[in-house]
Amino acid sequence: MTEDLDSMTPTHLDATDSSSNSNNATAEKSTRSTSCQVAPTMSNSSLATLEYSIHISPRRMTRDLATVFPNQDLSNLLVVPTFQKCKHEMVAWDAEIAKEKDDRLEDFIRWSTALHKGLEKLGHWSDMTDPASGYPSFSERGRDIYPDVEGCQLLLKYDFQNTGCCKVLLHPKWGSKIYPATFFTTAPLDALQKVIAQVEQEYAA
């Protein structure tokens, strides 16, 4: 995956087409993003049980995120993709799946809000985007939205499948039984890791 593909609008962040994805699946699985600062790690607390990783935002991603988070200095931006394991395949849609999506969204909001408050106390900006809308939760909305699937695919090189109407991300361990969501901050890496540890300790499961 090349730097030329780092566009964060849903229309342009099309990291691979289905044929190239198929041909390069094995190579992509073995490719580790140079932006990755913390490899996928489990976080367990009473707020949420999720897997997160921490990445330095690629230059072009940062440029495009300026239209998601307008008037915000995104220098030294860290992007934190998260995944919650689900009981159901998130491709289909029925009342039970809709409830699970709502539950996972609430868990992510609780976890991200705790991180946001901890980082704010240290004087650092942070935000999360609502996976349902793509808009920021704590900051002013821009003209564009953040597409979690494309962003996670870009940063982690995960495979995906086309369902006709949308792309479905495939987690290497959990397949499509996942709820992806993303947190952002301009805090230093050590400050973010400190707050994550504090949240896990304060809200021990």
Coordinates of C-alpha atoms in Angstrom, one line a residue:
M1 CA 0.0 0.0 0.0
T2 CA 1.6 3.3 -1.1
E3 CA 1.6 6.8 0.2
D4 CA -0.4 7.8 -2.9
L5 CA -3.4 6.0 -1.5
D6 CA -3.6 7.8 1.8
S7 CA -6.8 9.8 1.2
M8 CA -9.3 9.8 3.9
T9 CA -12.6 10.6 2.2
P10 CA -14.8 7.6 1.6
T11 CA -14.7 8.3 -2.2
H12 CA -11.0 8.4 -2.5
L13 CA -9.6 6.1 0.2
D14 CA -10.0 3.0 -1.9
A15 CA -6.8 1.3 -0.9
T16 CA -7.2 -1.7 -3.2
D17 CA -9.7 -3.0 -5.7
S18 CA -11.1 -6.5 -5.2
S19 CA -8.7 -8.1 -7.6
S20 CA -5.5 -6.5 -6.3
N21 CA -6.7 -7.3 -2.8
S22 CA -7.0 -10.9 -3.6
N23 CA -3.7 -11.1 -5.4
N24 CA -1.9 -9.3 -2.6
A25 CA -3.7 -10.7 0.4
T26 CA -0.7 -12.8 1.6
A27 CA 1.8 -10.0 1.2
E28 CA -0.5 -7.5 3.0
K29 CA -0.9 -9.8 6.0
S30 CA 2.8 -9.9 6.5
T31 CA 3.3 -6.2 6.0
R32 CA 3.7 -4.2 9.2
S33 CA 2.9 -0.5 9.0
T34 CA 5.9 1.7 9.6
S35 CA 3.5 4.2 11.4
C36 CA 2.6 1.6 14.1
Q37 CA 3.9 2.6 17.6
V38 CA 1.9 0.1 19.6
A39 CA 0.9 -3.2 18.0
P40 CA -2.6 -4.5 18.6
T41 CA -3.1 -4.9 22.3
M42 CA -6.1 -5.9 24.4
S43 CA -7.6 -3.4 26.9
N44 CA -9.9 -4.9 29.6
S45 CA -12.0 -2.7 31.9
S46 CA -15.5 -2.3 33.1
L47 CA -15.9 0.3 30.4
A48 CA -15.1 -1.9 27.4
T49 CA -13.1 -4.9 26.3
L50 CA -11.4 -4.0 23.1
E51 CA -8.2 -4.3 21.0
Y52 CA -6.4 -1.1 20.2
S53 CA -3.2 -0.1 18.4
I54 CA -1.5 3.3 18.2
H55 CA -0.2 4.8 14.9
I56 CA 1.5 8.0 13.8
S57 CA -0.8 9.5 11.3
P58 CA 0.7 9.3 7.8
R59 CA 1.2 12.8 6.3
R60 CA -1.6 12.6 3.8
M61 CA -4.0 11.2 6.3
T62 CA -3.2 14.1 8.6
R63 CA -3.9 16.5 5.7
D64 CA -7.2 14.9 4.9
L65 CA -8.2 14.8 8.6
A66 CA -8.0 18.6 8.6
T67 CA -11.4 18.6 6.9
V68 CA -12.8 16.2 9.6
F69 CA -11.4 18.3 12.5
P70 CA -11.3 21.9 11.2
N71 CA -9.4 24.6 13.0
Q72 CA -7.5 21.9 15.0
D73 CA -3.7 21.7 14.9
L74 CA -3.1 18.0 14.0
S75 CA 0.7 18.1 14.3
N76 CA 2.0 14.9 15.8
L77 CA -1.3 13.2 15.5
L78 CA -1.8 9.7 16.8
V79 CA -4.5 7.5 15.5
V80 CA -5.9 4.7 17.6
P81 CA -8.0 2.1 15.7
T82 CA -10.0 -0.1 18.1
F83 CA -11.9 -3.4 17.6
Q84 CA -14.5 -5.0 19.7
K85 CA -15.3 -8.7 19.2
C86 CA -18.9 -9.3 18.4
K87 CA -21.2 -12.3 18.6
H88 CA -22.7 -11.7 15.1
E89 CA -21.4 -11.1 11.7
M90 CA -21.7 -7.3 11.2
V91 CA -22.6 -7.7 7.5
A92 CA -26.2 -8.6 8.0
W93 CA -28.9 -6.5 9.7
D94 CA -31.7 -7.5 12.1
A95 CA -32.9 -6.3 15.5
E96 CA -30.4 -8.4 17.4
I97 CA -27.4 -7.2 15.4
A98 CA -28.6 -3.6 15.7
K99 CA -28.7 -4.0 19.5
E100 CA -25.2 -5.4 19.6
K101 CA -24.0 -2.5 17.4
D102 CA -25.6 0.0 19.8
D103 CA -24.1 -1.8 22.8
R104 CA -20.6 -1.8 21.3
L105 CA -21.0 1.9 20.4
E106 CA -21.8 2.7 24.0
D107 CA -18.8 0.7 25.2
F108 CA -16.5 2.6 22.8
I109 CA -18.0 6.0 23.9
R110 CA -17.4 5.2 27.6
W111 CA -13.8 4.1 26.9
S112 CA -13.0 7.0 24.6
T113 CA -14.6 9.6 26.9
A114 CA -12.5 8.4 29.8
L115 CA -9.4 8.7 27.7
H116 CA -10.5 12.1 26.5
K117 CA -11.0 13.4 30.0
G118 CA -7.7 12.0 31.2
L119 CA -5.8 13.6 28.3
E120 CA -7.7 16.9 28.7
K121 CA -6.5 17.1 32.3
L122 CA -2.9 16.9 31.0
G123 CA -3.6 19.7 28.5
H124 CA -3.8 17.5 25.3
W125 CA -6.4 17.5 22.6
S126 CA -8.3 14.3 21.7
D127 CA -11.4 13.2 20.0
M128 CA -13.2 10.2 18.6
T129 CA -15.4 9.8 15.6
D130 CA -18.9 8.3 15.8
P131 CA -18.7 5.1 13.7
A132 CA -22.3 5.5 12.7
S133 CA -21.9 9.1 11.3
G134 CA -18.1 9.6 10.9
Y135 CA -18.3 12.9 12.7
P136 CA -16.2 14.1 15.7
S137 CA -17.8 13.7 19.1
F138 CA -16.0 16.5 21.0
S139 CA -14.8 18.9 18.3
E140 CA -16.3 21.1 15.7
R141 CA -17.5 19.2 12.7
G142 CA -15.8 19.6 9.3
R143 CA -17.1 19.1 5.8
D144 CA -15.8 15.5 5.6
I145 CA -16.3 12.4 7.7
Y146 CA -13.8 9.7 8.9
P147 CA -14.4 6.3 7.4
D148 CA -13.3 3.7 10.0
V149 CA -13.1 0.8 7.7
E150 CA -10.9 2.5 5.1
G151 CA -8.8 4.1 7.9
C152 CA -8.2 0.8 9.7
Q153 CA -7.4 -0.9 6.4
L154 CA -4.9 1.7 5.6
L155 CA -3.1 1.7 9.0
L156 CA -3.3 -2.1 9.7
K157 CA -3.3 -3.5 6.2
Y158 CA -6.3 -5.8 7.0
D159 CA -8.2 -7.5 4.3
F160 CA -11.8 -6.6 3.4
Q161 CA -14.7 -8.0 1.5
N162 CA -17.1 -6.1 -0.8
T163 CA -20.8 -6.7 0.0
G164 CA -22.1 -4.7 -2.9
C165 CA -23.2 -1.6 -0.9
C166 CA -20.1 -1.3 1.4
K167 CA -16.7 -2.7 2.4
V168 CA -16.5 -5.0 5.4
L169 CA -13.2 -5.2 7.3
L170 CA -11.8 -8.6 8.1
H171 CA -10.0 -8.8 11.4
P172 CA -7.2 -11.5 11.3
K173 CA -8.6 -13.3 14.4
W174 CA -12.3 -12.4 14.4
G175 CA -13.2 -12.0 10.8
S176 CA -16.2 -9.7 10.2
K177 CA -17.5 -10.3 13.8
I178 CA -16.1 -6.9 14.9
Y179 CA -17.1 -3.4 15.7
P180 CA -14.4 -0.9 14.6
A181 CA -14.1 2.6 15.9
T182 CA -11.3 5.2 16.1
F183 CA -9.8 7.6 18.7
F184 CA -7.4 10.5 17.9
T185 CA -5.0 12.6 19.9
T186 CA -2.1 15.0 19.6
A187 CA -0.8 13.9 23.0
P188 CA 2.7 12.4 23.1
L189 CA 2.8 8.6 23.0
D190 CA 3.9 8.2 26.6
A191 CA 1.1 10.5 27.8
L192 CA -1.5 8.4 25.9
Q193 CA -0.2 5.1 27.2
K194 CA -0.2 6.5 30.7
V195 CA -3.8 7.5 30.5
I196 CA -4.8 4.2 29.0
A197 CA -3.1 2.4 31.9
Q198 CA -4.9 4.8 34.4
V199 CA -8.3 4.1 32.8
E200 CA -7.7 0.3 33.0
Q201 CA -6.7 0.6 36.6
E202 CA -9.5 3.0 37.6
Y203 CA -12.2 0.9 35.8
A204 CA -10.7 -2.5 36.5
A205 CA -13.1 -5.2 35.3

